[in-house]
Structure formats: C-alpha cells, structure tokens
C-alpha cells in the first residue's frame, strides 16, 4: 500500500487482481468506499503513487515486471484507470522486494532479493544497475528528497547512494554516498524521515537505531548515531518498520503484532497484538502522522498515533519552560492543548 503525496488517498493491492484507492477523509467514517482498478490476467504485489497522483505503478506477480496505470479524473469525481500500452522490460533475475518513484518524478527504483537495484527512467529504460554486494537485499528505498537510494540486507550496514542529475535534468550517474554502520548483524529494514535528514534501521541483532544523516558526506563526514533501542523480536523473525513524519514515533511490525516506540526516549509505548490473521506485509504512517496503517490479510487496519500526540505534549512542555516571548509561549501552548485534546478524545490521556 502507499499514501499519496497530497495526503488524499491510500492505494492498496491484493491477490484478488484489484488495486483499490481509498479516500483518507473517510478514515473516521463508518463506511469506507473505494475506487477499483483491475489488473488484467495477473495481480499486483507492490503499488506506488506517482508524485502528481495522476498515475500509479504496480509490480506484477506473474508478469514479473512493472506496469504503469494512468488516472484520469471523471466529471463525477471518480477516476478512470488505463494501463499504458507496454509494460517495463524484464530485467530482474530474483523476486522483487520493493519499487518506488522519486518525488521529483525523475526516476523509478526496483530492487530484488539478490543484490540488484535498478534505476529506471519513466519510459522503462534502465539508467543504472547497482550491485549492493550485501549477499541478498531485504529492503531498498528512495529518500523523500529524491537524492538517495538505499538498501540493506545480509550485511550489518545500510548502504546509501546518490542518484545524480545534471542542471538540465539529465541523468548522470549513481555514486556511493554514505553507510549506516553500527549493527552487529544483518539489517531487516530501514526508513528515511520526511525531510531525509534522519534514518532509522532495525537489525537481527535485536536493536533499532536512529541516525542523523544530515552530514557532508562528500567531506567524508559519517552519519551520527542518535539513539539505540531494544527490539528482541527482530533477532528471531523478519520485521518491517515505519517512521512518523516528525520522527517522534517508530512503528515496528513482526509477525502479526505492531510495537510503537518513542524515538526520543527509546522506550516502547504501545503494543498491538494479533492485528492481522497473517504476517504483516506493509506498515505506513499517513502524511499528517495522525494515523498508522497496516496490512497483511484481506483488510487494512488503521491506528491512532497516540504516542505521536504524547511526544508533542512532552516536547511542548519542555519548550514552554524555555520560551522567552509571549507570542512563542502562546503558540506552544496552543500546540500543547491540541495534542492534549486529541489524546483526551481518544481516551489516551495519561493522568
């Protein structure tokens, strides 16, 4: 599944040969309507919105390739979905584990479970082939700023490359940028923060780590480790993760359960057991950070991000003590009250 960059939609795909688009404004309603796109003679295993929300891409299970669907708005407010005439050429030799589109709209990334990551242009031509040298890939992603592509796998590090374009927007090269080093075993997964200045990783060594990646890597500056937290489940089974847009909350999923951590303190705040009937396959915060969505069986589950509201309360209380002007105090107090009201309405305000 994937949230659109404008925050209006959630797109999901399943083995029933459909892709469904849900309106996020209906999340708190009783009825959840969706618009349906059919995947002819195949089904999608991965789906991503284009940055302008006028198209989406899917990975085809049987076709083993990428298909692009255009979305045309109808007068009645719905969409017409049309698959482009040709699918992307087949290039991967192992199962594909992730696909992504850069927010700039300049390139697409596909990554397979061997050591291959491909960078494509939007027409389906391969711009660059990356060999991650990590024995096998477990996850790969594009940073929200579109400058970086990263991957993790069997080795205890996360490797990050820069995808370079010229002043006229022409592709130039992919170069090594930096690495996240510090785990003692293979890395299951990682994520970038919204502003691409932070990264988080989870490893088979039973820990998660939060990193400051806002560094001058061209001057050989390494990312800084900000926090390490324990997550024992990661040492025995694969996990997925999601980082809230403000980086205050880390969601970790292993098996059918979801655990939420406060990244500032490194402590676990919430645990949701047996959320799905099968293993969780995807986990994502919406762009406001108010909701966390997960999927794994025939349904998408939505959670209120209560640890996120609590983190805001903590932060605002700290800032209020140091605030020097009345206008600042007023603004902080307003944000504090909003977060407390949100917690109160969810029955989650700690006395």
Short mmCIF file of C-alpha atoms in Angstrom, two decimals:
data_model
loop_
_atom_site.label_atom_id
_atom_site.label_comp_id
_atom_site.label_asym_id
_atom_site.label_seq_id
_atom_site.Cartn_x
_atom_site.Cartn_y
_atom_site.Cartn_z
CA UNK A 1 0.00 0.00 0.00
CA UNK A 2 1.02 3.64 -0.38
CA UNK A 3 -0.25 7.07 0.69
CA UNK A 4 -0.42 9.76 -2.00
CA UNK A 5 1.91 12.76 -1.56
CA UNK A 6 -1.08 15.14 -1.28
CA UNK A 7 -2.41 13.06 1.62
CA UNK A 8 -5.81 12.49 0.00
CA UNK A 9 -5.58 8.79 -0.89
CA UNK A 10 -4.37 5.39 0.23
CA UNK A 11 -3.76 2.85 -2.53
CA UNK A 12 -3.73 -0.91 -1.85
CA UNK A 13 -3.18 -4.01 -3.95
CA UNK A 14 -4.08 -7.65 -3.29
CA UNK A 15 -4.09 -11.16 -4.75
CA UNK A 16 -7.70 -10.64 -5.95
CA UNK A 17 -6.41 -8.88 -9.11
CA UNK A 18 -7.56 -5.46 -7.92
CA UNK A 19 -5.96 -2.21 -6.88
CA UNK A 20 -8.14 -0.05 -4.63
CA UNK A 21 -7.92 3.65 -3.87
CA UNK A 22 -9.39 4.87 -0.57
CA UNK A 23 -10.11 8.44 0.44
CA UNK A 24 -8.29 9.37 3.66
CA UNK A 25 -11.07 11.78 4.65
CA UNK A 26 -13.35 8.74 5.09
CA UNK A 27 -10.98 7.10 7.60
CA UNK A 28 -13.03 8.04 10.63
CA UNK A 29 -16.39 7.30 8.95
CA UNK A 30 -18.27 4.02 9.32
CA UNK A 31 -18.35 3.39 5.58
CA UNK A 32 -15.16 3.13 3.56
CA UNK A 33 -15.76 3.39 -0.17
CA UNK A 34 -13.00 2.64 -2.63
CA UNK A 35 -12.36 3.07 -6.35
CA UNK A 36 -11.25 -0.10 -8.08
CA UNK A 37 -8.72 -0.71 -10.85
CA UNK A 38 -8.45 -4.21 -12.30
CA UNK A 39 -5.12 -5.88 -13.08
CA UNK A 40 -5.81 -7.95 -16.19
CA UNK A 41 -4.78 -11.65 -16.06
CA UNK A 42 -2.37 -11.01 -13.20
CA UNK A 43 -2.19 -9.46 -9.72
CA UNK A 44 -0.05 -6.73 -8.18
CA UNK A 45 2.30 -7.45 -5.28
CA UNK A 46 3.51 -3.84 -4.84
CA UNK A 47 1.92 -0.48 -5.64
CA UNK A 48 3.14 3.16 -5.55
CA UNK A 49 1.52 6.50 -6.44
CA UNK A 50 3.27 8.90 -8.79
CA UNK A 51 4.20 12.23 -7.09
CA UNK A 52 1.49 14.14 -9.00
CA UNK A 53 -1.15 11.49 -8.12
CA UNK A 54 -2.09 11.16 -11.79
CA UNK A 55 -0.68 7.66 -12.13
CA UNK A 56 0.44 4.64 -10.11
CA UNK A 57 2.86 1.79 -10.73
CA UNK A 58 2.45 -1.87 -9.79
CA UNK A 59 4.72 -4.90 -9.76
CA UNK A 60 3.04 -7.85 -11.49
CA UNK A 61 3.23 -11.23 -9.73
CA UNK A 62 3.16 -13.44 -12.84
CA UNK A 63 4.44 -10.95 -15.41
CA UNK A 64 7.43 -10.20 -13.15
CA UNK A 65 7.55 -6.65 -14.40
CA UNK A 66 6.39 -3.08 -13.80
CA UNK A 67 3.10 -1.73 -15.18
CA UNK A 68 2.04 1.91 -15.20
CA UNK A 69 -1.61 2.96 -14.80
CA UNK A 70 -2.76 6.48 -15.71
CA UNK A 71 -5.51 8.02 -13.57
CA UNK A 72 -7.94 10.36 -15.31
CA UNK A 73 -10.45 12.29 -13.22
CA UNK A 74 -14.07 11.98 -14.32
CA UNK A 75 -16.80 14.60 -14.03
CA UNK A 76 -18.50 12.62 -11.24
CA UNK A 77 -15.31 12.90 -9.13
CA UNK A 78 -14.19 9.31 -9.73
CA UNK A 79 -11.23 8.11 -11.80
CA UNK A 80 -10.76 6.14 -14.99
CA UNK A 81 -7.72 3.84 -14.86
CA UNK A 82 -5.81 2.94 -18.02
CA UNK A 83 -2.74 0.72 -18.20
CA UNK A 84 -0.07 2.10 -20.53
CA UNK A 85 0.43 0.19 -23.78
CA UNK A 86 3.66 -1.53 -22.77
CA UNK A 87 4.95 -2.94 -19.50
CA UNK A 88 8.59 -2.37 -18.50
CA UNK A 89 11.10 -4.90 -19.89
CA UNK A 90 12.02 -7.86 -17.66
CA UNK A 91 15.42 -7.30 -16.08
CA UNK A 92 15.40 -8.86 -12.60
CA UNK A 93 16.52 -12.45 -12.06
CA UNK A 94 15.17 -12.80 -8.49
CA UNK A 95 11.86 -11.85 -6.80
CA UNK A 96 11.31 -8.10 -6.49
CA UNK A 97 11.03 -6.87 -2.89
CA UNK A 98 10.30 -3.18 -3.42
CA UNK A 99 9.52 -0.50 -6.02
CA UNK A 100 9.47 3.29 -5.65
CA UNK A 101 9.12 6.52 -7.62
CA UNK A 102 11.28 9.54 -6.80
CA UNK A 103 9.26 12.54 -5.55
CA UNK A 104 10.88 14.63 -8.30
CA UNK A 105 9.32 12.22 -10.81
CA UNK A 106 12.72 11.74 -12.48
CA UNK A 107 13.27 8.04 -11.83
CA UNK A 108 11.86 4.73 -10.64
CA UNK A 109 13.67 2.18 -8.47
CA UNK A 110 13.13 -1.58 -8.38
CA UNK A 111 15.02 -3.93 -6.04
CA UNK A 112 15.18 -7.72 -5.99
CA UNK A 113 16.12 -10.23 -3.29
CA UNK A 114 19.50 -10.97 -4.89
CA UNK A 115 21.85 -7.93 -4.83
CA UNK A 116 20.33 -5.96 -7.69
CA UNK A 117 18.79 -2.48 -7.53
CA UNK A 118 17.76 -0.89 -10.84
CA UNK A 119 17.25 2.81 -11.57
CA UNK A 120 14.85 3.42 -14.49
CA UNK A 121 13.56 6.47 -16.31
CA UNK A 122 9.77 6.81 -16.57
CA UNK A 123 9.74 5.32 -20.06
CA UNK A 124 11.12 1.97 -18.88
CA UNK A 125 14.78 2.34 -19.81
CA UNK A 126 17.42 1.28 -17.27
CA UNK A 127 19.59 4.26 -16.30
CA UNK A 128 21.80 2.39 -13.85
CA UNK A 129 22.32 -1.04 -12.26
CA UNK A 130 23.51 -1.13 -8.66
CA UNK A 131 25.09 -4.25 -7.16
CA UNK A 132 24.64 -3.83 -3.40
CA UNK A 133 27.20 -6.56 -2.53
CA UNK A 134 25.10 -7.45 0.52
CA UNK A 135 24.66 -11.19 -0.26
CA UNK A 136 20.94 -10.51 -0.53
CA UNK A 137 18.68 -7.45 -0.29
CA UNK A 138 15.93 -7.33 2.35
CA UNK A 139 14.78 -3.74 1.66
CA UNK A 140 15.53 -0.78 -0.62
CA UNK A 141 14.02 2.71 -0.86
CA UNK A 142 14.32 6.19 -2.34
CA UNK A 143 14.71 9.11 0.07
CA UNK A 144 11.83 11.66 0.09
CA UNK A 145 14.28 14.33 -1.18
CA UNK A 146 14.91 12.03 -4.22
CA UNK A 147 18.70 12.41 -3.94
CA UNK A 148 19.37 9.00 -2.43
CA UNK A 149 18.67 5.32 -2.95
CA UNK A 150 19.49 2.96 -0.07
CA UNK A 151 19.50 -0.77 0.53
CA UNK A 152 20.03 -3.24 3.37
CA UNK A 153 20.41 -6.99 3.58
CA UNK A 154 22.58 -9.77 4.95
CA UNK A 155 25.44 -7.41 5.96
CA UNK A 156 25.20 -5.33 9.18
CA UNK A 157 25.01 -1.98 7.39
CA UNK A 158 22.69 0.18 5.28
CA UNK A 159 24.27 1.42 2.06
CA UNK A 160 23.26 4.77 0.56
CA UNK A 161 23.92 6.04 -2.98
CA UNK A 162 23.31 9.43 -4.57
CA UNK A 163 21.43 9.49 -7.88
CA UNK A 164 22.94 12.45 -9.75
CA UNK A 165 21.21 14.55 -12.41
CA UNK A 166 22.61 17.47 -14.43
CA UNK A 167 21.34 21.06 -14.35
CA UNK A 168 19.03 20.32 -17.28
CA UNK A 169 17.54 17.32 -15.53
CA UNK A 170 19.52 14.72 -17.47
CA UNK A 171 20.66 11.59 -15.61
CA UNK A 172 24.41 11.46 -14.94
CA UNK A 173 25.47 8.71 -12.53
CA UNK A 174 24.90 6.83 -9.28
CA UNK A 175 27.68 7.28 -6.70
CA UNK A 176 28.29 5.90 -3.20
CA UNK A 177 27.22 8.47 -0.57
CA UNK A 178 27.50 7.01 2.96
CA UNK A 179 26.74 3.95 5.10
CA UNK A 180 24.97 3.37 8.40
CA UNK A 181 27.41 1.25 10.38
CA UNK A 182 26.95 0.00 13.93
CA UNK A 183 24.62 -3.01 13.89
CA UNK A 184 26.11 -6.38 14.80
CA UNK A 185 24.02 -8.49 12.38
CA UNK A 186 22.04 -8.24 9.12
CA UNK A 187 19.55 -5.37 8.74
CA UNK A 188 15.87 -6.24 8.18
CA UNK A 189 14.65 -2.82 7.14
CA UNK A 190 15.17 0.95 7.34
CA UNK A 191 13.33 4.19 6.62
CA UNK A 192 14.02 7.84 5.89
CA UNK A 193 12.37 10.72 7.75
CA UNK A 194 10.18 13.09 5.71
CA UNK A 195 12.96 15.67 5.37
CA UNK A 196 15.56 12.93 4.60
CA UNK A 197 17.75 14.20 7.48
CA UNK A 198 17.17 11.19 9.70
CA UNK A 199 17.16 7.44 9.11
CA UNK A 200 16.09 4.52 11.25
CA UNK A 201 17.13 0.87 10.95
CA UNK A 202 16.22 -2.44 12.60
CA UNK A 203 18.52 -5.44 12.72
CA UNK A 204 18.77 -9.15 13.55
CA UNK A 205 20.96 -8.06 16.49
CA UNK A 206 17.69 -7.22 18.33
CA UNK A 207 18.08 -3.43 18.18
CA UNK A 208 16.77 -0.44 16.26
CA UNK A 209 18.87 2.66 15.65
CA UNK A 210 18.00 6.29 14.82
CA UNK A 211 20.61 8.19 12.79
CA UNK A 212 21.34 11.81 11.89
CA UNK A 213 22.17 11.62 8.18
CA UNK A 214 22.27 15.39 7.58
CA UNK A 215 26.03 15.25 7.02
CA UNK A 216 28.56 16.48 4.46
CA UNK A 217 29.42 13.02 3.21
CA UNK A 218 31.46 14.47 0.34
CA UNK A 219 33.87 15.63 3.05
CA UNK A 220 33.90 12.08 4.50
CA UNK A 221 31.58 13.03 7.36
CA UNK A 222 29.76 9.93 8.71
CA UNK A 223 26.15 9.81 9.95
CA UNK A 224 25.74 10.23 13.72
CA UNK A 225 24.00 7.61 15.85
CA UNK A 226 21.33 9.38 17.92
CA UNK A 227 19.58 6.52 19.70
CA UNK A 228 19.61 2.74 20.08
CA UNK A 229 16.53 0.84 21.32
CA UNK A 230 15.94 -2.84 22.08
CA UNK A 231 13.54 -4.89 19.98
CA UNK A 232 14.12 -8.56 20.82
CA UNK A 233 11.59 -9.84 18.24
CA UNK A 234 13.94 -8.69 15.48
CA UNK A 235 16.52 -11.32 16.46
CA UNK A 236 14.17 -14.21 15.71
CA UNK A 237 11.94 -13.04 12.86
CA UNK A 238 11.87 -10.55 9.96
CA UNK A 239 10.36 -7.14 10.68
CA UNK A 240 9.09 -4.07 8.91
CA UNK A 241 9.19 -0.51 10.14
CA UNK A 242 7.70 2.92 9.61
CA UNK A 243 8.86 6.28 10.95
CA UNK A 244 6.33 9.02 11.68
CA UNK A 245 6.76 12.22 9.59
CA UNK A 246 8.08 14.17 12.62
CA UNK A 247 10.41 11.23 13.57
CA UNK A 248 8.95 11.11 17.11
CA UNK A 249 7.48 7.62 16.69
CA UNK A 250 8.89 4.39 15.29
CA UNK A 251 6.46 1.57 14.40
CA UNK A 252 7.93 -1.93 14.20
CA UNK A 253 5.95 -4.93 12.94
CA UNK A 254 6.98 -8.54 13.43
CA UNK A 255 4.66 -11.44 12.67
CA UNK A 256 1.14 -10.19 13.36
CA UNK A 257 1.99 -7.59 16.03
CA UNK A 258 2.90 -3.88 15.93
CA UNK A 259 5.08 -2.12 18.52
CA UNK A 260 5.33 1.67 18.82
CA UNK A 261 8.42 3.35 20.28
CA UNK A 262 9.15 6.90 21.37
CA UNK A 263 12.39 7.70 19.48
CA UNK A 264 13.46 10.46 21.86
CA UNK A 265 13.48 8.20 24.92
CA UNK A 266 13.92 4.90 23.08
CA UNK A 267 11.05 3.35 25.06
CA UNK A 268 8.19 1.15 23.87
CA UNK A 269 4.84 2.94 24.32
CA UNK A 270 2.21 0.73 22.70
CA UNK A 271 1.87 -2.84 21.53
CA UNK A 272 -0.93 -4.14 19.30
CA UNK A 273 -1.08 -7.94 19.30
CA UNK A 274 -2.50 -10.14 16.52
CA UNK A 275 -3.51 -7.21 14.36
CA UNK A 276 -3.86 -9.40 11.24
CA UNK A 277 -4.66 -13.05 10.60
CA UNK A 278 -1.42 -13.38 8.64
CA UNK A 279 2.04 -11.78 8.84
CA UNK A 280 2.06 -8.01 8.38
CA UNK A 281 3.21 -7.18 4.85
CA UNK A 282 3.24 -3.37 4.98
CA UNK A 283 3.23 -0.55 7.51
CA UNK A 284 2.92 3.18 6.89
CA UNK A 285 2.10 6.49 8.60
CA UNK A 286 -0.12 8.93 6.69
CA UNK A 287 1.48 12.30 5.84
CA UNK A 288 -0.10 14.07 8.84
CA UNK A 289 1.30 11.45 11.22
CA UNK A 290 -2.12 11.06 12.87
CA UNK A 291 -2.68 7.55 11.54
CA UNK A 292 -0.68 4.37 11.14
CA UNK A 293 -1.93 1.86 8.55
CA UNK A 294 -1.02 -1.81 8.32
CA UNK A 295 -1.96 -4.67 6.01
CA UNK A 296 -1.37 -8.39 5.99
CA UNK A 297 -4.65 -10.20 5.37
CA UNK A 298 -7.76 -9.06 3.49
CA UNK A 299 -8.10 -5.82 5.43
CA UNK A 300 -6.16 -2.65 6.13
CA UNK A 301 -6.09 -1.71 9.81
CA UNK A 302 -5.81 1.90 10.97
CA UNK A 303 -4.45 3.06 14.31
CA UNK A 304 -4.45 6.43 16.02
CA UNK A 305 -0.86 7.55 16.61
CA UNK A 306 -1.29 8.24 20.35
CA UNK A 307 2.48 8.07 21.09
CA UNK A 308 2.86 10.84 18.49
CA UNK A 309 0.46 13.12 20.38
CA UNK A 310 2.23 12.24 23.66
CA UNK A 311 5.62 13.11 22.14
CA UNK A 312 4.23 16.53 21.12
CA UNK A 313 2.96 17.10 24.68
CA UNK A 314 6.43 16.27 26.08
CA UNK A 315 8.19 18.47 23.54
CA UNK A 316 5.88 21.47 24.04
CA UNK A 317 6.12 21.24 27.85
CA UNK A 318 9.92 21.34 27.55
CA UNK A 319 9.88 24.25 25.10
CA UNK A 320 7.39 26.22 27.23
CA UNK A 321 9.82 26.20 30.16
CA UNK A 322 12.44 27.85 27.95
CA UNK A 323 10.16 30.18 25.92
CA UNK A 324 11.19 33.82 26.17
CA UNK A 325 8.44 35.76 24.37
CA UNK A 326 4.69 35.80 24.94
CA UNK A 327 3.88 35.08 21.30
CA UNK A 328 6.08 31.95 21.35
CA UNK A 329 4.50 30.85 24.63
CA UNK A 330 1.04 31.30 23.14
CA UNK A 331 1.89 29.27 20.03
CA UNK A 332 3.45 26.45 22.07
CA UNK A 333 0.51 26.42 24.47
CA UNK A 334 -1.87 26.13 21.51
CA UNK A 335 0.02 23.10 20.13
CA UNK A 336 0.16 21.55 23.61
CA UNK A 337 -3.59 22.00 24.11
CA UNK A 338 -4.33 20.49 20.67
CA UNK A 339 -2.25 17.39 21.44
CA UNK A 340 -3.86 17.01 24.89
CA UNK A 341 -7.34 17.39 23.37
CA UNK A 342 -6.51 14.73 20.76
CA UNK A 343 -5.37 12.32 23.49
CA UNK A 344 -8.44 13.12 25.56
CA UNK A 345 -10.81 12.40 22.66
CA UNK A 346 -9.04 9.03 22.15
CA UNK A 347 -9.26 8.24 25.85
CA UNK A 348 -5.49 8.04 25.96
CA UNK A 349 -4.58 10.99 28.15
CA UNK A 350 -2.23 9.76 30.88
CA UNK A 351 -3.09 11.24 34.25
#
